[in-house]
Amino acid sequence: MQLRSLPLLLLFASVAFGGGLEEPVVLDLHTGGMPGSHEFHVQLLSTGHLTVIHRRLPVTSKGLTESRHEIDLSPESVNELLSLAAESDDFSQGCNLVADGTTASLSAVRGKERFERSCANAPHWPVGPKTIRLLEVLNKSLPGEFKVF
């Protein structure tokens, strides 16, 4: 084997056996409601890279209108969001009260701890003060159209 092909071989091995080159997602949040209502998908990577996708009416040939916003958060902001996600044990407060209401789900990883939260069929969400605080902190970094609700 030629020495110049060694870097390519190492790259292949790292992708094949190391899980790829992507940074891990440490926070994943989805919110939405009845068909055609506002939907948000938030992903925060361990590097602090935050992506928010906002889907809403009108419907186009590709589906709901979709906008994307990406920013890089400081390590302190990442830690604050993960701490608030871990504390948001009131995420499902006010859920399962109507037949077709807001649905939300949260998955977060802080260190070796993993947190899963969910809500379905809420007439209004969020209701719990800890979850409201999580969204307030998240939203302070986002422009108007991308503020999650």
mmCIF file of N, CA, C and O in Angstrom, residues 14-85:
data_model
loop_
_atom_site.group_PDB
_atom_site.id
_atom_site.type_symbol
_atom_site.label_atom_id
_atom_site.label_comp_id
_atom_site.label_asym_id
_atom_site.label_seq_id
_atom_site.Cartn_x
_atom_site.Cartn_y
_atom_site.Cartn_z
ATOM 1 N N SER A 14 -12.467 5.433 10.278
ATOM 2 C CA SER A 14 -13.121 6.211 11.339
ATOM 3 C C SER A 14 -14.611 6.349 11.084
ATOM 4 O O SER A 14 -15.420 6.325 12.008
ATOM 5 N N VAL A 15 -15.006 6.479 9.819
ATOM 6 C CA VAL A 15 -16.427 6.572 9.485
ATOM 7 C C VAL A 15 -17.102 5.221 9.663
ATOM 8 O O VAL A 15 -18.178 5.110 10.242
ATOM 9 N N ALA A 16 -16.463 4.167 9.204
ATOM 10 C CA ALA A 16 -17.064 2.838 9.256
ATOM 11 C C ALA A 16 -17.171 2.304 10.678
ATOM 12 O O ALA A 16 -18.158 1.681 11.033
ATOM 13 N N PHE A 17 -16.179 2.561 11.503
ATOM 14 C CA PHE A 17 -16.157 1.963 12.838
ATOM 15 C C PHE A 17 -16.361 2.966 13.966
ATOM 16 O O PHE A 17 -16.636 2.581 15.084
ATOM 17 N N GLY A 18 -16.252 4.241 13.668
ATOM 18 C CA GLY A 18 -16.359 5.245 14.716
ATOM 19 C C GLY A 18 -17.673 5.981 14.720
ATOM 20 O O GLY A 18 -17.853 6.924 15.460
ATOM 21 N N GLY A 19 -18.617 5.592 13.881
ATOM 22 C CA GLY A 19 -19.920 6.231 13.897
ATOM 23 C C GLY A 19 -20.009 7.475 13.042
ATOM 24 O O GLY A 19 -20.976 8.195 13.102
ATOM 25 N N GLY A 20 -19.019 7.756 12.235
ATOM 26 C CA GLY A 20 -19.108 8.903 11.342
ATOM 27 C C GLY A 20 -18.458 10.121 11.934
ATOM 28 O O GLY A 20 -17.841 10.081 12.987
ATOM 29 N N LEU A 21 -18.595 11.221 11.221
ATOM 30 C CA LEU A 21 -17.942 12.458 11.607
ATOM 31 C C LEU A 21 -18.896 13.458 12.231
ATOM 32 O O LEU A 21 -18.504 14.556 12.565
ATOM 33 N N GLU A 22 -20.156 13.106 12.399
ATOM 34 C CA GLU A 22 -21.139 14.033 12.942
ATOM 35 C C GLU A 22 -20.966 14.207 14.442
ATOM 36 O O GLU A 22 -20.630 13.270 15.156
ATOM 37 N N GLU A 23 -21.218 15.428 14.881
ATOM 38 C CA GLU A 23 -21.228 15.710 16.310
ATOM 39 C C GLU A 23 -22.532 15.192 16.901
ATOM 40 O O GLU A 23 -23.573 15.253 16.251
ATOM 41 N N PRO A 24 -22.508 14.703 18.136
ATOM 42 C CA PRO A 24 -23.744 14.187 18.726
ATOM 43 C C PRO A 24 -24.771 15.280 19.025
ATOM 44 O O PRO A 24 -24.418 16.391 19.402
ATOM 45 N N VAL A 25 -26.029 14.919 18.830
ATOM 46 C CA VAL A 25 -27.142 15.800 19.182
ATOM 47 C C VAL A 25 -27.346 15.672 20.689
ATOM 48 O O VAL A 25 -27.525 14.575 21.208
ATOM 49 N N VAL A 26 -27.327 16.799 21.400
ATOM 50 C CA VAL A 26 -27.510 16.769 22.848
ATOM 51 C C VAL A 26 -28.897 17.252 23.267
ATOM 52 O O VAL A 26 -29.307 17.034 24.403
ATOM 53 N N LEU A 27 -29.614 17.906 22.334
ATOM 54 C CA LEU A 27 -30.981 18.328 22.620
ATOM 55 C C LEU A 27 -31.759 18.281 21.312
ATOM 56 O O LEU A 27 -31.293 18.793 20.294
ATOM 57 N N ASP A 28 -32.910 17.631 21.369
ATOM 58 C CA ASP A 28 -33.775 17.502 20.197
ATOM 59 C C ASP A 28 -35.198 17.790 20.666
ATOM 60 O O ASP A 28 -35.718 17.094 21.537
ATOM 61 N N LEU A 29 -35.808 18.831 20.117
ATOM 62 C CA LEU A 29 -37.133 19.274 20.538
ATOM 63 C C LEU A 29 -38.027 19.401 19.312
ATOM 64 O O LEU A 29 -37.624 19.987 18.306
ATOM 65 N N HIS A 30 -39.226 18.835 19.410
ATOM 66 C CA HIS A 30 -40.241 18.952 18.356
ATOM 67 C C HIS A 30 -41.506 19.507 18.986
ATOM 68 O O HIS A 30 -41.907 19.056 20.063
ATOM 69 N N THR A 31 -42.147 20.456 18.313
ATOM 70 C CA THR A 31 -43.467 20.913 18.739
ATOM 71 C C THR A 31 -44.352 21.051 17.511
ATOM 72 O O THR A 31 -43.871 21.330 16.417
ATOM 73 N N GLY A 32 -45.627 20.851 17.699
ATOM 74 C CA GLY A 32 -46.577 20.991 16.602
ATOM 75 C C GLY A 32 -47.984 20.781 17.110
ATOM 76 O O GLY A 32 -48.205 20.509 18.283
ATOM 77 N N GLY A 33 -48.917 20.878 16.211
ATOM 78 C CA GLY A 33 -50.313 20.698 16.579
ATOM 79 C C GLY A 33 -51.076 20.071 15.453
ATOM 80 O O GLY A 33 -50.559 19.214 14.746
ATOM 81 N N MET A 34 -52.267 20.562 15.242
ATOM 82 C CA MET A 34 -53.096 19.989 14.187
ATOM 83 C C MET A 34 -52.450 20.267 12.830
ATOM 84 O O MET A 34 -51.607 21.156 12.701
ATOM 85 N N PRO A 35 -52.817 19.505 11.817
ATOM 86 C CA PRO A 35 -52.215 19.687 10.487
ATOM 87 C C PRO A 35 -52.323 21.134 10.016
ATOM 88 O O PRO A 35 -53.370 21.765 10.125
ATOM 89 N N GLY A 36 -51.199 21.654 9.540
ATOM 90 C CA GLY A 36 -51.157 23.023 9.054
ATOM 91 C C GLY A 36 -50.773 24.052 10.092
ATOM 92 O O GLY A 36 -50.542 25.208 9.764
ATOM 93 N N SER A 37 -50.707 23.649 11.359
ATOM 94 C CA SER A 37 -50.313 24.611 12.384
ATOM 95 C C SER A 37 -48.787 24.741 12.385
ATOM 96 O O SER A 37 -48.086 24.021 11.686
ATOM 97 N N HIS A 38 -48.280 25.639 13.185
ATOM 98 C CA HIS A 38 -46.840 25.840 13.280
ATOM 99 C C HIS A 38 -46.177 24.589 13.849
ATOM 100 O O HIS A 38 -46.673 23.997 14.804
ATOM 101 N N GLU A 39 -45.053 24.218 13.263
ATOM 102 C CA GLU A 39 -44.242 23.110 13.755
ATOM 103 C C GLU A 39 -42.806 23.616 13.896
ATOM 104 O O GLU A 39 -42.328 24.365 13.048
ATOM 105 N N PHE A 40 -42.144 23.178 14.960
ATOM 106 C CA PHE A 40 -40.744 23.527 15.169
ATOM 107 C C PHE A 40 -39.954 22.261 15.416
ATOM 108 O O PHE A 40 -40.418 21.346 16.101
ATOM 109 N N HIS A 41 -38.752 22.233 14.856
ATOM 110 C CA HIS A 41 -37.801 21.158 15.145
ATOM 111 C C HIS A 41 -36.492 21.851 15.512
ATOM 112 O O HIS A 41 -35.941 22.613 14.718
ATOM 113 N N VAL A 42 -36.031 21.587 16.729
ATOM 114 C CA VAL A 42 -34.816 22.210 17.254
ATOM 115 C C VAL A 42 -33.799 21.110 17.510
ATOM 116 O O VAL A 42 -34.120 20.111 18.164
ATOM 117 N N GLN A 43 -32.588 21.308 17.013
ATOM 118 C CA GLN A 43 -31.499 20.380 17.312
ATOM 119 C C GLN A 43 -30.294 21.169 17.783
ATOM 120 O O GLN A 43 -29.901 22.148 17.140
ATOM 121 N N LEU A 44 -29.730 20.737 18.897
ATOM 122 C CA LEU A 44 -28.529 21.342 19.449
ATOM 123 C C LEU A 44 -27.446 20.276 19.472
ATOM 124 O O LEU A 44 -27.636 19.204 20.052
ATOM 125 N N LEU A 45 -26.319 20.578 18.832
ATOM 126 C CA LEU A 45 -25.196 19.650 18.819
ATOM 127 C C LEU A 45 -24.279 19.927 20.000
ATOM 128 O O LEU A 45 -24.298 21.028 20.576
ATOM 129 N N SER A 46 -23.455 18.968 20.339
ATOM 130 C CA SER A 46 -22.529 19.130 21.460
ATOM 131 C C SER A 46 -21.563 20.295 21.239
ATOM 132 O O SER A 46 -21.052 20.864 22.200
ATOM 133 N N THR A 47 -21.328 20.671 19.994
ATOM 134 C CA THR A 47 -20.452 21.801 19.667
ATOM 135 C C THR A 47 -21.106 23.142 19.942
ATOM 136 O O THR A 47 -20.449 24.171 19.884
ATOM 137 N N GLY A 48 -22.423 23.156 20.186
ATOM 138 C CA GLY A 48 -23.157 24.395 20.389
ATOM 139 C C GLY A 48 -23.898 24.852 19.148
ATOM 140 O O GLY A 48 -24.586 25.867 19.172
ATOM 141 N N HIS A 49 -23.771 24.111 18.062
ATOM 142 C CA HIS A 49 -24.478 24.480 16.828
ATOM 143 C C HIS A 49 -25.965 24.173 16.999
ATOM 144 O O HIS A 49 -26.346 23.040 17.263
ATOM 145 N N LEU A 50 -26.785 25.211 16.860
ATOM 146 C CA LEU A 50 -28.231 25.110 17.054
ATOM 147 C C LEU A 50 -28.928 25.326 15.717
ATOM 148 O O LEU A 50 -28.653 26.307 15.019
ATOM 149 N N THR A 51 -29.830 24.412 15.371
ATOM 150 C CA THR A 51 -30.622 24.526 14.155
ATOM 151 C C THR A 51 -32.092 24.517 14.545
ATOM 152 O O THR A 51 -32.526 23.650 15.307
ATOM 153 N N VAL A 52 -32.843 25.485 14.025
ATOM 154 C CA VAL A 52 -34.288 25.542 14.240
ATOM 155 C C VAL A 52 -34.947 25.519 12.874
ATOM 156 O O VAL A 52 -34.637 26.347 12.011
ATOM 157 N N ILE A 53 -35.856 24.577 12.676
ATOM 158 C CA ILE A 53 -36.652 24.511 11.454
ATOM 159 C C ILE A 53 -38.090 24.833 11.836
ATOM 160 O O ILE A 53 -38.635 24.229 12.757
ATOM 161 N N HIS A 54 -38.669 25.806 11.131
ATOM 162 C CA HIS A 54 -40.038 26.252 11.396
ATOM 163 C C HIS A 54 -40.878 25.928 10.162
ATOM 164 O O HIS A 54 -40.576 26.403 9.066
ATOM 165 N N ARG A 55 -41.903 25.104 10.348
ATOM 166 C CA ARG A 55 -42.823 24.762 9.260
ATOM 167 C C ARG A 55 -44.187 25.372 9.578
ATOM 168 O O ARG A 55 -44.636 25.329 10.720
ATOM 169 N N ARG A 56 -44.852 25.893 8.521
ATOM 170 C CA ARG A 56 -46.129 26.573 8.726
ATOM 171 C C ARG A 56 -46.851 26.700 7.389
ATOM 172 O O ARG A 56 -46.287 26.396 6.340
ATOM 173 N N LEU A 57 -48.090 27.167 7.426
ATOM 174 C CA LEU A 57 -48.823 27.488 6.208
ATOM 175 C C LEU A 57 -48.174 28.691 5.538
ATOM 176 O O LEU A 57 -47.538 29.487 6.226
ATOM 177 N N PRO A 58 -48.282 28.867 4.262
ATOM 178 C CA PRO A 58 -49.101 28.103 3.327
ATOM 179 C C PRO A 58 -48.395 26.830 2.858
ATOM 180 O O PRO A 58 -47.180 26.702 2.962
ATOM 181 N N VAL A 59 -49.196 25.925 2.327
ATOM 182 C CA VAL A 59 -48.673 24.705 1.749
ATOM 183 C C VAL A 59 -48.149 25.021 0.347
ATOM 184 O O VAL A 59 -48.804 25.728 -0.416
ATOM 185 N N THR A 60 -46.962 24.528 0.041
ATOM 186 C CA THR A 60 -46.371 24.698 -1.282
ATOM 187 C C THR A 60 -46.322 23.331 -1.957
ATOM 188 O O THR A 60 -46.770 22.333 -1.379
ATOM 189 N N SER A 61 -45.752 23.273 -3.117
ATOM 190 C CA SER A 61 -45.628 21.985 -3.820
ATOM 191 C C SER A 61 -44.751 21.007 -3.041
ATOM 192 O O SER A 61 -44.849 19.802 -3.225
ATOM 193 N N LYS A 62 -43.911 21.521 -2.134
ATOM 194 C CA LYS A 62 -43.043 20.666 -1.324
ATOM 195 C C LYS A 62 -43.615 20.403 0.069
ATOM 196 O O LYS A 62 -42.967 19.793 0.899
ATOM 197 N N GLY A 63 -44.810 20.893 0.350
ATOM 198 C CA GLY A 63 -45.408 20.733 1.676
ATOM 199 C C GLY A 63 -45.532 22.083 2.361
ATOM 200 O O GLY A 63 -45.637 23.122 1.708
ATOM 201 N N LEU A 64 -45.514 22.072 3.696
ATOM 202 C CA LEU A 64 -45.601 23.318 4.451
ATOM 203 C C LEU A 64 -44.407 24.213 4.128
ATOM 204 O O LEU A 64 -43.321 23.728 3.805
ATOM 205 N N THR A 65 -44.608 25.508 4.236
ATOM 206 C CA THR A 65 -43.514 26.456 4.076
ATOM 207 C C THR A 65 -42.497 26.184 5.178
ATOM 208 O O THR A 65 -42.868 26.000 6.340
ATOM 209 N N GLU A 66 -41.226 26.157 4.809
ATOM 210 C CA GLU A 66 -40.186 25.808 5.774
ATOM 211 C C GLU A 66 -39.092 26.865 5.779
ATOM 212 O O GLU A 66 -38.633 27.296 4.725
ATOM 213 N N SER A 67 -38.710 27.287 6.982
ATOM 214 C CA SER A 67 -37.599 28.219 7.177
ATOM 215 C C SER A 67 -36.613 27.588 8.141
ATOM 216 O O SER A 67 -37.009 26.811 9.020
ATOM 217 N N ARG A 68 -35.359 27.951 7.999
ATOM 218 C CA ARG A 68 -34.301 27.375 8.842
ATOM 219 C C ARG A 68 -33.439 28.509 9.382
ATOM 220 O O ARG A 68 -33.142 29.467 8.681
ATOM 221 N N HIS A 69 -33.052 28.362 10.648
ATOM 222 C CA HIS A 69 -32.138 29.318 11.287
ATOM 223 C C HIS A 69 -31.071 28.523 12.015
ATOM 224 O O HIS A 69 -31.388 27.564 12.737
ATOM 225 N N GLU A 70 -29.816 28.913 11.830
ATOM 226 C CA GLU A 70 -28.709 28.221 12.484
ATOM 227 C C GLU A 70 -27.814 29.237 13.171
ATOM 228 O O GLU A 70 -27.512 30.295 12.599
ATOM 229 N N ILE A 71 -27.418 28.918 14.396
ATOM 230 C CA ILE A 71 -26.488 29.765 15.153
ATOM 231 C C ILE A 71 -25.583 28.864 15.986
ATOM 232 O O ILE A 71 -25.886 27.678 16.196
ATOM 233 N N ASP A 72 -24.504 29.437 16.461
ATOM 234 C CA ASP A 72 -23.599 28.724 17.358
ATOM 235 C C ASP A 72 -23.710 29.346 18.742
ATOM 236 O O ASP A 72 -23.549 30.563 18.895
ATOM 237 N N LEU A 73 -24.004 28.504 19.723
ATOM 238 C CA LEU A 73 -24.142 28.954 21.105
ATOM 239 C C LEU A 73 -22.839 28.729 21.859
ATOM 240 O O LEU A 73 -22.065 27.829 21.531
ATOM 241 N N SER A 74 -22.649 29.505 22.892
ATOM 242 C CA SER A 74 -21.467 29.341 23.739
ATOM 243 C C SER A 74 -21.604 28.071 24.573
ATOM 244 O O SER A 74 -22.724 27.580 24.803
ATOM 245 N N PRO A 75 -20.485 27.530 25.056
ATOM 246 C CA PRO A 75 -20.565 26.361 25.948
ATOM 247 C C PRO A 75 -21.436 26.629 27.181
ATOM 248 O O PRO A 75 -22.153 25.743 27.644
ATOM 249 N N GLU A 76 -21.412 27.860 27.678
ATOM 250 C CA GLU A 76 -22.232 28.208 28.843
ATOM 251 C C GLU A 76 -23.719 28.134 28.497
ATOM 252 O O GLU A 76 -24.528 27.635 29.306
ATOM 253 N N SER A 77 -24.092 28.609 27.318
ATOM 254 C CA SER A 77 -25.489 28.539 26.886
ATOM 255 C C SER A 77 -25.941 27.100 26.691
ATOM 256 O O SER A 77 -27.064 26.739 27.040
ATOM 257 N N VAL A 78 -25.073 26.272 26.127
ATOM 258 C CA VAL A 78 -25.389 24.846 25.951
ATOM 259 C C VAL A 78 -25.631 24.210 27.304
ATOM 260 O O VAL A 78 -26.631 23.502 27.501
ATOM 261 N N ASN A 79 -24.742 24.451 28.253
ATOM 262 C CA ASN A 79 -24.897 23.875 29.597
ATOM 263 C C ASN A 79 -26.175 24.359 30.270
ATOM 264 O O ASN A 79 -26.869 23.580 30.934
ATOM 265 N N GLU A 80 -26.505 25.643 30.098
ATOM 266 C CA GLU A 80 -27.732 26.173 30.698
ATOM 267 C C GLU A 80 -28.964 25.490 30.101
ATOM 268 O O GLU A 80 -29.870 25.076 30.824
ATOM 269 N N LEU A 81 -28.996 25.353 28.771
ATOM 270 C CA LEU A 81 -30.140 24.694 28.134
ATOM 271 C C LEU A 81 -30.262 23.242 28.569
ATOM 272 O O LEU A 81 -31.365 22.755 28.841
ATOM 273 N N LEU A 82 -29.150 22.539 28.661
ATOM 274 C CA LEU A 82 -29.203 21.130 29.082
ATOM 275 C C LEU A 82 -29.628 20.997 30.538
ATOM 276 O O LEU A 82 -30.374 20.073 30.884
ATOM 277 N N SER A 83 -29.195 21.904 31.379
ATOM 278 C CA SER A 83 -29.631 21.888 32.782
ATOM 279 C C SER A 83 -31.131 22.140 32.884
ATOM 280 O O SER A 83 -31.838 21.455 33.630
ATOM 281 N N LEU A 84 -31.617 23.119 32.123
ATOM 282 C CA LEU A 84 -33.052 23.416 32.145
ATOM 283 C C LEU A 84 -33.868 22.260 31.569
ATOM 284 O O LEU A 84 -34.944 21.952 32.066
ATOM 285 N N ALA A 85 -33.353 21.603 30.538
ATOM 286 C CA ALA A 85 -34.041 20.437 29.971
ATOM 287 C C ALA A 85 -34.126 19.322 31.011
ATOM 288 O O ALA A 85 -35.165 18.669 31.160
#
